Coordinates of N, CA and C in Angstrom, one line a residue:
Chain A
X1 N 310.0 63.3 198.3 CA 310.7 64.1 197.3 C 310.5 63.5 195.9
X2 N 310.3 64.6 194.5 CA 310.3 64.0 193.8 C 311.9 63.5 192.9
X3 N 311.5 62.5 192.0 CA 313.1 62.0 191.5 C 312.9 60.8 190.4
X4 N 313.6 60.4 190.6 CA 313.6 59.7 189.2 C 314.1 58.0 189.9
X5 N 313.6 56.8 190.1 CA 313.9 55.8 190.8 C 314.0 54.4 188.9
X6 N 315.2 54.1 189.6 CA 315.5 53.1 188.7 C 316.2 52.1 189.4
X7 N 315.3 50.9 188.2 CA 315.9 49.6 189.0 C 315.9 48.5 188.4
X8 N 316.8 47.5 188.2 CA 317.4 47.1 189.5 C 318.6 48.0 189.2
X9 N 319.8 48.3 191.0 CA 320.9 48.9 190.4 C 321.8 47.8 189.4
X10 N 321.9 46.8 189.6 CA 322.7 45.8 189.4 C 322.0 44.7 188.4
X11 N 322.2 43.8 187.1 CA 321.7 43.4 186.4 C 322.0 42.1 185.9
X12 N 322.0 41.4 185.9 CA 323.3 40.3 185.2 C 322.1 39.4 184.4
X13 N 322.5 39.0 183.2 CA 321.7 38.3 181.7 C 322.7 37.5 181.5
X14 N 321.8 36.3 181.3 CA 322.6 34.9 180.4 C 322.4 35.9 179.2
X15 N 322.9 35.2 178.3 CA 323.4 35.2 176.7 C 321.6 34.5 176.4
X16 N 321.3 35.1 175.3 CA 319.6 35.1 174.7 C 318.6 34.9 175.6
X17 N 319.2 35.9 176.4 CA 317.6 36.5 177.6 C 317.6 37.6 177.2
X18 N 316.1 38.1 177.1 CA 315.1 39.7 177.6 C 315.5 39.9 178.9
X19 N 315.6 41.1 179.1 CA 315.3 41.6 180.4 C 315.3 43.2 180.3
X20 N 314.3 43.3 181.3 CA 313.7 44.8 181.4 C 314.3 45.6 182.3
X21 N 314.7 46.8 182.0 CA 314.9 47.8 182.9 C 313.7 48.9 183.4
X22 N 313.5 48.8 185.1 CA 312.6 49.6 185.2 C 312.8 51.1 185.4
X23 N 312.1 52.3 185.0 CA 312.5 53.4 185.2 C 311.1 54.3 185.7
X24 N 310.9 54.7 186.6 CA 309.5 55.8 187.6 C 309.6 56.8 187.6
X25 N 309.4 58.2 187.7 CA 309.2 59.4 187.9 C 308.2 59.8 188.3
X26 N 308.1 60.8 189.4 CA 307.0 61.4 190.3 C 307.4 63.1 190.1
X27 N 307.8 62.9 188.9 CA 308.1 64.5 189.0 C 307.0 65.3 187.8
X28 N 306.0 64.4 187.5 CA 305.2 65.0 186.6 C 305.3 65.6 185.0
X29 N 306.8 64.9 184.9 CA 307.6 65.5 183.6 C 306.5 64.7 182.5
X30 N 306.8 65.3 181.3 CA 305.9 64.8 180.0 C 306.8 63.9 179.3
X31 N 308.3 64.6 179.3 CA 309.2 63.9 178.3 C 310.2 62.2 179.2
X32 N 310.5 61.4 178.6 CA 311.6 60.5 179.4 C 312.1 59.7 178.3
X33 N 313.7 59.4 178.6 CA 314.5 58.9 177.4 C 315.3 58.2 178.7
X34 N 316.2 57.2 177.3 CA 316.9 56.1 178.0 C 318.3 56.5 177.2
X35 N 319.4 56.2 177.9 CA 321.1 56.5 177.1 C 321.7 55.5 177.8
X36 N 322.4 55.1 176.7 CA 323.6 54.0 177.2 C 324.8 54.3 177.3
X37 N 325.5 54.0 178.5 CA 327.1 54.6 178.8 C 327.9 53.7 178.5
X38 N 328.9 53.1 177.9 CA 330.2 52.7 178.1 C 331.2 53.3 178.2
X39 N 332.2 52.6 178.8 CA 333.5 53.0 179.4 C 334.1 54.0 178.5
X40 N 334.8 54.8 178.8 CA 335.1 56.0 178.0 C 334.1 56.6 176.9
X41 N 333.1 56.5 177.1 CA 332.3 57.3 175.8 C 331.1 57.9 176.6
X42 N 330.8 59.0 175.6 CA 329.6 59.6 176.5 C 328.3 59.1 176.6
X43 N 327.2 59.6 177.2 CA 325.9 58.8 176.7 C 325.0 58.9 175.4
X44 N 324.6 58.1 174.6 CA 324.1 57.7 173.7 C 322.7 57.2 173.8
X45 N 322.1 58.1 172.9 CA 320.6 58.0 173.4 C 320.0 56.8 172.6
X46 N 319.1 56.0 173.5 CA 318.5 55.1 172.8 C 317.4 55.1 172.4
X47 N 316.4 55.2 173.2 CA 315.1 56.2 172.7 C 313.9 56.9 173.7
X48 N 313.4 57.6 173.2 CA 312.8 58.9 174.3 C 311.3 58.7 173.4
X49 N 310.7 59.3 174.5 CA 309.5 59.6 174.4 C 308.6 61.3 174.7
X50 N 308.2 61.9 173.9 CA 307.9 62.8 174.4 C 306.1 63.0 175.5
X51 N 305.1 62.2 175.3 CA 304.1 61.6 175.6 C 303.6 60.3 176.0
X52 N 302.7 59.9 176.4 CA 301.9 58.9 176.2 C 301.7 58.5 175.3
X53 N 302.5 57.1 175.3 CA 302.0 56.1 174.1 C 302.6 56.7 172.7
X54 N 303.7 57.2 173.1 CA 304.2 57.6 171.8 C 306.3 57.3 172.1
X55 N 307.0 56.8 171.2 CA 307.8 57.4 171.4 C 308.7 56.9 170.6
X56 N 310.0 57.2 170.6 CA 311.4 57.8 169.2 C 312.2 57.0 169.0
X57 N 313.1 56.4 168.1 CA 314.1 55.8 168.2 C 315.3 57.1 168.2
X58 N 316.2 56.4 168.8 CA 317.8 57.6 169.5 C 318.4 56.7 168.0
X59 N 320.1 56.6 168.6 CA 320.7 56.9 167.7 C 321.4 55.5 167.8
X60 N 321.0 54.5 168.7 CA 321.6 52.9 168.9 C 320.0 51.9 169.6
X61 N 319.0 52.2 168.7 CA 317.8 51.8 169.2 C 317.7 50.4 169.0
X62 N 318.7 49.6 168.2 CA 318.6 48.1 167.1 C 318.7 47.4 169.2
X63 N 317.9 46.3 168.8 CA 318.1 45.6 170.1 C 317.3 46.0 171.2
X64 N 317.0 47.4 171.2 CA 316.2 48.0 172.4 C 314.5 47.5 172.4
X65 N 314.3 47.4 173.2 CA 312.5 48.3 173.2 C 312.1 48.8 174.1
X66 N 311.0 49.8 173.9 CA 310.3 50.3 175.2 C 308.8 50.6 175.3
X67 N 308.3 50.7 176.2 CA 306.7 51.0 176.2 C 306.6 52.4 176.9
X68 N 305.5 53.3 176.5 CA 305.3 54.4 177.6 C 303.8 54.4 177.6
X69 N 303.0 53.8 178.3 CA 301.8 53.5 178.9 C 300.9 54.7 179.9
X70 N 302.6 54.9 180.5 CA 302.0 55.7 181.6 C 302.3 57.0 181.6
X71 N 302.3 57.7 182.0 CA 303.5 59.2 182.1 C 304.8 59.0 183.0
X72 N 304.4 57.9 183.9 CA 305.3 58.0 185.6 C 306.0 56.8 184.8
X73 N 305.9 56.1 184.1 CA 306.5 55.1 183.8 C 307.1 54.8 182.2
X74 N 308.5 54.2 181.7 CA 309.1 54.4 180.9 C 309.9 53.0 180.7
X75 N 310.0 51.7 181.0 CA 310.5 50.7 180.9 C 311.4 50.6 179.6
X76 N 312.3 49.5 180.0 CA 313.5 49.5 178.8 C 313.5 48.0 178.7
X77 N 313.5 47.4 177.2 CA 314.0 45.9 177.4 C 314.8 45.5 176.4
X78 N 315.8 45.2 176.9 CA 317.4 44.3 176.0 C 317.0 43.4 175.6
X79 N 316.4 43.5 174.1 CA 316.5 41.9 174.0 C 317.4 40.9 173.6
X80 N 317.6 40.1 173.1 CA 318.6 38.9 173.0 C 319.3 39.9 171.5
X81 N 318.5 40.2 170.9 CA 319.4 40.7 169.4 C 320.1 41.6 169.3
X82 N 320.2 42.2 171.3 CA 321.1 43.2 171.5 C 322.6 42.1 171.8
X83 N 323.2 42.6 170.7 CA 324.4 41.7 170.7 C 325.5 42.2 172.0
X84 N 325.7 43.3 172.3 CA 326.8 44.0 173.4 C 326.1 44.5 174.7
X85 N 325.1 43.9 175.4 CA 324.9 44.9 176.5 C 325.0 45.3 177.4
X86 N 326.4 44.8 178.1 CA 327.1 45.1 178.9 C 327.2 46.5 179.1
X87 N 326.7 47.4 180.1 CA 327.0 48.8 179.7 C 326.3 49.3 181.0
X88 N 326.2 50.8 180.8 CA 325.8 51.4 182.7 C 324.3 52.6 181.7
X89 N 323.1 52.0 182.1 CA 321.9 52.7 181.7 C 321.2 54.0 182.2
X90 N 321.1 55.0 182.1 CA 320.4 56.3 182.7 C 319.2 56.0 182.0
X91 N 318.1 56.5 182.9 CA 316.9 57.5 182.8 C 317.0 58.3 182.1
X92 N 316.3 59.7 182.0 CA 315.9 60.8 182.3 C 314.7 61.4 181.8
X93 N 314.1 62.3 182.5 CA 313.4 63.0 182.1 C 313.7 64.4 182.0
X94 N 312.0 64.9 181.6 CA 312.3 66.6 181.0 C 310.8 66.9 181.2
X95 N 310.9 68.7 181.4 CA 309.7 69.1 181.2 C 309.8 70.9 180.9
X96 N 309.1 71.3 179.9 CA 309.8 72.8 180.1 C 309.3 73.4 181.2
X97 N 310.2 74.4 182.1 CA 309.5 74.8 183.1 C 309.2 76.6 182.7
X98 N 309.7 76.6 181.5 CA 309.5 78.6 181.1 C 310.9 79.0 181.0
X99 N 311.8 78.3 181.8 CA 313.4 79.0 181.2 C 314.4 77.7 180.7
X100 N 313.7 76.9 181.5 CA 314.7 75.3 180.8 C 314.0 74.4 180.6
X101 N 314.7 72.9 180.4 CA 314.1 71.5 180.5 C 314.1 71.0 181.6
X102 N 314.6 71.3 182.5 CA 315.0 70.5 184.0 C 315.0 69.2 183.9
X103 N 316.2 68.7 182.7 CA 316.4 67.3 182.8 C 316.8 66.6 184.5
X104 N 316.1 65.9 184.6 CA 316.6 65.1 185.7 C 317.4 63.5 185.2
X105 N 318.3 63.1 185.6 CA 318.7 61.6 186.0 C 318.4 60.8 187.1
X106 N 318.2 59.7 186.3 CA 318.2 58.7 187.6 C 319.4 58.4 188.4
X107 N 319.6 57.0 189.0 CA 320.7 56.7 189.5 C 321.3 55.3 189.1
X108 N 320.9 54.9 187.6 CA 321.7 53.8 187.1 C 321.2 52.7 186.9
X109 N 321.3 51.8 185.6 CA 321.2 50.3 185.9 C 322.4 49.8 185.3
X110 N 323.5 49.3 186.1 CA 324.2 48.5 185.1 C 324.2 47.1 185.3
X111 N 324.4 46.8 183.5 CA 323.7 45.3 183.0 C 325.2 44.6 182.6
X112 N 325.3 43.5 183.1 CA 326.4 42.4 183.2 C 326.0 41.2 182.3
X113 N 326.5 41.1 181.1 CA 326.2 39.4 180.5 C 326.7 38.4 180.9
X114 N 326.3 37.5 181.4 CA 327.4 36.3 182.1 C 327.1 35.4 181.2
Chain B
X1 N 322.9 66.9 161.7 CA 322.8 66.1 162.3 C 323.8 66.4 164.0
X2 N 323.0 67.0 165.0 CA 323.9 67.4 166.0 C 325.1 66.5 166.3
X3 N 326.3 67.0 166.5 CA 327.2 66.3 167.0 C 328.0 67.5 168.2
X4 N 328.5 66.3 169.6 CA 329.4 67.6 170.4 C 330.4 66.8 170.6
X5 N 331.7 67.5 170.3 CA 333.1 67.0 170.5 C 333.6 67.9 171.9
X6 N 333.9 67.3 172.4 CA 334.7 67.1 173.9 C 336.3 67.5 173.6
X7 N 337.4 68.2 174.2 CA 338.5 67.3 174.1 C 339.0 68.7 175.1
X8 N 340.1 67.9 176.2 CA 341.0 66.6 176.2 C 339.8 65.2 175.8
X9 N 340.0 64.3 175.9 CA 339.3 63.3 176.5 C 339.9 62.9 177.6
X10 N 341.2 63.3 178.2 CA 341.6 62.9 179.3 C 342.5 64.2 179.7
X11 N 342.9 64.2 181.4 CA 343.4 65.6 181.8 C 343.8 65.1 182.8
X12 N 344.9 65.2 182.7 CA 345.9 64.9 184.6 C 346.6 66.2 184.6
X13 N 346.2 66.2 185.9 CA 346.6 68.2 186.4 C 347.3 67.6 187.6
X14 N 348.2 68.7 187.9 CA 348.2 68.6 189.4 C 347.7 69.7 190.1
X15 N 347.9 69.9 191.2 CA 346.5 70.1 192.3 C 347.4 71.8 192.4
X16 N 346.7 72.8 192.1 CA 346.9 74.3 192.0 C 346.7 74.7 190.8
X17 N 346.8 74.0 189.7 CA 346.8 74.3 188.5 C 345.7 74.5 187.9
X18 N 345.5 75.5 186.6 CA 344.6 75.7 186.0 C 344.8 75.1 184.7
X19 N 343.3 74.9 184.4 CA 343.2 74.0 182.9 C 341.8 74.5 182.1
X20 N 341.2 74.0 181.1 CA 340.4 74.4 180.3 C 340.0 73.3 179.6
X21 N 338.8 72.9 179.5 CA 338.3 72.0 178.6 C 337.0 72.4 177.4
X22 N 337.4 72.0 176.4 CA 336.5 72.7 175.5 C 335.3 71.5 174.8
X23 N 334.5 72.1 174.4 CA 333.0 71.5 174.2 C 333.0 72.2 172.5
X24 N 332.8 71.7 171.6 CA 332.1 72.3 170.4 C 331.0 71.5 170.3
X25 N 330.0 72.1 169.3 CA 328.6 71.3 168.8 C 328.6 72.2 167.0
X26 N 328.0 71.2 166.7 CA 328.0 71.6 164.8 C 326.8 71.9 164.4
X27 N 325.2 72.4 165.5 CA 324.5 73.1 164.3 C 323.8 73.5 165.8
X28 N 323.6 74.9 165.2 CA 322.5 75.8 166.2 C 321.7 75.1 167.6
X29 N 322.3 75.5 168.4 CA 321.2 75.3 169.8 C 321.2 76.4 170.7
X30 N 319.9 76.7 172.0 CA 319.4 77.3 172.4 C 320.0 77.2 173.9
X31 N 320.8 76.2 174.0 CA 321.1 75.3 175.6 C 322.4 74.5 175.8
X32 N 323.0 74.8 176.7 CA 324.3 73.7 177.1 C 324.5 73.6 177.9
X33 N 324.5 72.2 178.4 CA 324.8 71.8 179.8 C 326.5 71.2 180.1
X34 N 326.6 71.3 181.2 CA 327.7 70.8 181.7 C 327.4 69.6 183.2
X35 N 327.9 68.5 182.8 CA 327.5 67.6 184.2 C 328.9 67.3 184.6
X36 N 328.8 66.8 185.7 CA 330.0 65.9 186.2 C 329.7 64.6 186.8
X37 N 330.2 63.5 186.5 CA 330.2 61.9 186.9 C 331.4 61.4 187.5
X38 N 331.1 61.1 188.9 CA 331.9 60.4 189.7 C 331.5 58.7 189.0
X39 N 332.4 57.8 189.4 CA 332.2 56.5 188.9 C 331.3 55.8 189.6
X40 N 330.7 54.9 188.8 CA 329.5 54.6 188.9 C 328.4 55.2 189.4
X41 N 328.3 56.3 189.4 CA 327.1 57.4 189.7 C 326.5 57.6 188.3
X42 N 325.3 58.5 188.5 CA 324.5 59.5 187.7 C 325.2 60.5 187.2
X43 N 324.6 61.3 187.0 CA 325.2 62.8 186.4 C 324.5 63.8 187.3
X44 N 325.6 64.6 187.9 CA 325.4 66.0 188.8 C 325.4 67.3 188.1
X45 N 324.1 67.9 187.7 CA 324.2 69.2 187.0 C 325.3 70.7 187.3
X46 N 326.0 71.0 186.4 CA 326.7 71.4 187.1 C 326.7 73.2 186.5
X47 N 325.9 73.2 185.6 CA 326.2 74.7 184.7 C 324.8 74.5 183.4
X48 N 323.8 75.1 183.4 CA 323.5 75.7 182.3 C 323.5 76.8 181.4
X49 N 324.0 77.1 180.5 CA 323.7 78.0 179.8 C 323.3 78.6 178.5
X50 N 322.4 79.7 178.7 CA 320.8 79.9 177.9 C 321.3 80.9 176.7
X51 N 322.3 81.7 177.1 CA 322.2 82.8 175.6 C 324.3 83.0 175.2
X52 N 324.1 83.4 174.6 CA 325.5 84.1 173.7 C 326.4 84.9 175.2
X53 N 327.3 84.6 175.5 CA 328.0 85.0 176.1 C 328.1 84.4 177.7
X54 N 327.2 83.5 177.8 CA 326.5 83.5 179.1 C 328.1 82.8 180.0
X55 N 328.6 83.2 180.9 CA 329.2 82.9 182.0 C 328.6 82.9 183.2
X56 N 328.9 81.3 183.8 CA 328.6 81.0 185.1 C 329.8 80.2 185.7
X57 N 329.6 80.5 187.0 CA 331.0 80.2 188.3 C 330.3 79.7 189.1
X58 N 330.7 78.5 190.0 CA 330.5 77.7 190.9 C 331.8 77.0 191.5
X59 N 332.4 77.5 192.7 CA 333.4 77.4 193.3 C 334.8 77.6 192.4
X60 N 335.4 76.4 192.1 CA 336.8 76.8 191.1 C 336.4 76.3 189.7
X61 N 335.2 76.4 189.5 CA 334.4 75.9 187.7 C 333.7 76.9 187.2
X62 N 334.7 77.2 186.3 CA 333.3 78.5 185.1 C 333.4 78.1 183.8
X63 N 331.8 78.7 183.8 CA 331.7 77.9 182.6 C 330.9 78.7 181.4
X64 N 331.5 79.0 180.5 CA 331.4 79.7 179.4 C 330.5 79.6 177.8
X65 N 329.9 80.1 177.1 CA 329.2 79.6 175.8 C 329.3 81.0 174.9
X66 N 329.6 80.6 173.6 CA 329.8 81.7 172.5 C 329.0 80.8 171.5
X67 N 327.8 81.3 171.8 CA 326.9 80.5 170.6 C 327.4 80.5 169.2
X68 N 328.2 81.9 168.8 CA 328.3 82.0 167.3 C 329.3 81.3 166.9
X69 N 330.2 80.4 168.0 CA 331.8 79.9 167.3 C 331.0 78.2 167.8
X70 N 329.8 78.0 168.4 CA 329.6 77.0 169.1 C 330.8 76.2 170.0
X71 N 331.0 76.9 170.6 CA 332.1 76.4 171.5 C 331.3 76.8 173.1
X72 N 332.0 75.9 174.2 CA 331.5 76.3 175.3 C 332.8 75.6 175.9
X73 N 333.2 76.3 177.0 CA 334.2 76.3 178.0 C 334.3 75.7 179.4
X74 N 334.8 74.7 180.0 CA 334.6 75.1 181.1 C 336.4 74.9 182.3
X75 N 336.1 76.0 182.4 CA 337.8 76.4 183.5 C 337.5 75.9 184.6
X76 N 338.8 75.3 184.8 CA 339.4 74.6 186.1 C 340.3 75.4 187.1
X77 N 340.2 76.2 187.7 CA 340.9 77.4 188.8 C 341.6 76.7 189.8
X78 N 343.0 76.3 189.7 CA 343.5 76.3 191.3 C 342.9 75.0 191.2
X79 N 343.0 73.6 190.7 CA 342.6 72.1 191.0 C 343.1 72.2 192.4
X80 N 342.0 71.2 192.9 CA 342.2 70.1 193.9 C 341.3 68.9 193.8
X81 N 342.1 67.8 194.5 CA 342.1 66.3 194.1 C 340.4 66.1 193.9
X82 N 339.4 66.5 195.1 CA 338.3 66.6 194.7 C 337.4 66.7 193.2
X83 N 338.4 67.6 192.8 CA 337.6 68.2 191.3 C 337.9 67.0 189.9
X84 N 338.3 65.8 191.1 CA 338.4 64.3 189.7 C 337.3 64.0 189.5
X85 N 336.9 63.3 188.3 CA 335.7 63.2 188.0 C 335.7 63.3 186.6
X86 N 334.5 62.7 185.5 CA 334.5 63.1 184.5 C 333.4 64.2 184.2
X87 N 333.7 64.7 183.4 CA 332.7 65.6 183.0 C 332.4 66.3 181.7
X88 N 331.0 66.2 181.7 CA 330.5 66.2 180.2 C 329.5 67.1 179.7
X89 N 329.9 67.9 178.5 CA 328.9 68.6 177.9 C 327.8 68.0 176.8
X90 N 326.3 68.8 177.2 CA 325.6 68.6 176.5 C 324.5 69.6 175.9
X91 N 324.5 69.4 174.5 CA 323.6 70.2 173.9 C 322.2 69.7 173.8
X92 N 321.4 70.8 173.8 CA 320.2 70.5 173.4 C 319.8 70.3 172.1
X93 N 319.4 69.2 171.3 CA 319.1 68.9 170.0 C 317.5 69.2 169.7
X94 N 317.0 69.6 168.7 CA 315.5 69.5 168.3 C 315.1 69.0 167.1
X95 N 313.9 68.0 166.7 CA 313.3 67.3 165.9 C 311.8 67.5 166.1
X96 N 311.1 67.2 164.9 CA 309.4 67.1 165.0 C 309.5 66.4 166.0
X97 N 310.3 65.5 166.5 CA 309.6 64.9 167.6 C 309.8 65.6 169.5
X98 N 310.6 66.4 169.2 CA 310.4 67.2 170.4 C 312.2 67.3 170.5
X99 N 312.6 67.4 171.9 CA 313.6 67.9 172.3 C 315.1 66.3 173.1
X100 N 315.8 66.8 172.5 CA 317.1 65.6 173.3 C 318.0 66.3 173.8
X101 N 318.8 65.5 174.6 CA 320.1 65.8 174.8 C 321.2 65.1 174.1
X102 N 322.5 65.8 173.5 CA 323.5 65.1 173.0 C 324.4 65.3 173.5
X103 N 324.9 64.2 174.1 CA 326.2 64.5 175.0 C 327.4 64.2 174.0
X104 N 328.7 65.0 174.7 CA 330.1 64.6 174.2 C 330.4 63.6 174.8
X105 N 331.7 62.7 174.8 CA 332.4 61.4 174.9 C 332.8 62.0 176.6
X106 N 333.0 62.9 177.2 CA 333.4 63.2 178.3 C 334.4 63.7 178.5
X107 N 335.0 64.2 179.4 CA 336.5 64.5 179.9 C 337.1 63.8 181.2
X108 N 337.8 63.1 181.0 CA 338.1 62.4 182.7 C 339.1 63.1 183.3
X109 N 338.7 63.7 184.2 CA 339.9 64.6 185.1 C 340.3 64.1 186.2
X110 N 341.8 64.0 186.3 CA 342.7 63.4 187.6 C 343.7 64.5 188.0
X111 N 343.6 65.2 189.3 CA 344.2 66.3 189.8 C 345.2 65.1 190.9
X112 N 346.4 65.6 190.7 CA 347.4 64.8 191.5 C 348.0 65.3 192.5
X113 N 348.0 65.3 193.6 CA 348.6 66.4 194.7 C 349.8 65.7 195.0

């Protein structure tokens, strides 16, 4: 089936570590973006990509980075200069299909600072 | 600069009761979605809608859009405890660089039997 696979579910960072979030899709979509959730607030995009090798800063990108290399692939990395990142991370992608985007979601990374 | 306000931000119903939660967005779009999030999950699609008037129903959830007031609706029929959950509207935003979603802060709904 196709979907959207992200990983790890579960994440935990010392204080001034990198760490990557992985994100895959087999659904052949063109577009994929990353949003960050905290507790009572909605999701907040960090940054998307519409192609290969190309892609956007969102609206809380300070601290993020990402690469898009592939089409199927869209990684995310916290770096240390992300000061708060305690938080619950979505996927998603997009593709027009002729009447919508048929955004899909993944199924989560949440990241714990210890 | 798209923005979508949500509100309640919070909703305790009890279980038969009907409720309404409203969605606004502040500049032209073509699209609005409605998800629902149980805790710690993803987001479960629950309603799109494409033009000016568009109403859709899915069990005791309908859900409504008036492009010209930017407002979009979605009714709660007859709660039951099941229907807890948060749930959030999103607009479609557009830039040279292609297409996003902007979500509202959410609505957290607790039906109390």
């Amino acid at each position: 089936d196709g979907g959207i696979t992200q990983s790890p579910k579960y994440l935990f960072r010392k204080e001034g570590q990198n760490v990557t979030l992985s994100c895959e899709q087999n659904l052949n979509h063109d577009a994929m973006y990353w949003y960050r959730q905290d507790p009572g607030q909605g999701l907040r995009l960090i940054y998307y990509s519409q192609i290969v090798n190309d892609f956007q800063k969102g609206d809380i990108a300070e601290g993020y980075s990402v690469s898009r290399e592939k089409k199927e692939s869209f990684p995310l990395t916290v770096t240390s200069a992300q000061k708060n990142p305690t938080a619950f991370y979505l996927c998603a992608s997009s593709t027009w299909t002729g009447l919508d985007y048929g955004y899909t979601f993944g199924s989560g990374t949440r990241l714990t600072v210890v | 600069e798209l923005k979508v306000e949500q509100n309640p931000l919070f909703l305790s119903m009890q279980e038969g009761k009907n409720y309404t939660i409203y969605c606004n967005y502040s500049t032209t779009s073509d699209r609005l979605y409605w998800y629902r999030q149980d805790p710690g999950k993803s987001l479960e699609s629950l309603f799109v809608l494409l033009s000016n008037g568009a109403v859709k129903q899915e069990g005791r959830l309908m859900a409504s859009l008036d492009t010209k007031a930017r407002l979009s609706t979605l009714h709660i029929t007859a709660a039951v405890h099941d229907l807890s959950a948060t749930y959030f509207c999103a607009v479609v935003g557009y830039s040279e660089y292609g297409n996003k979603l902007v979500f509202g802060a959410g609505t957290i709904l607790r039906v109390k039997s």
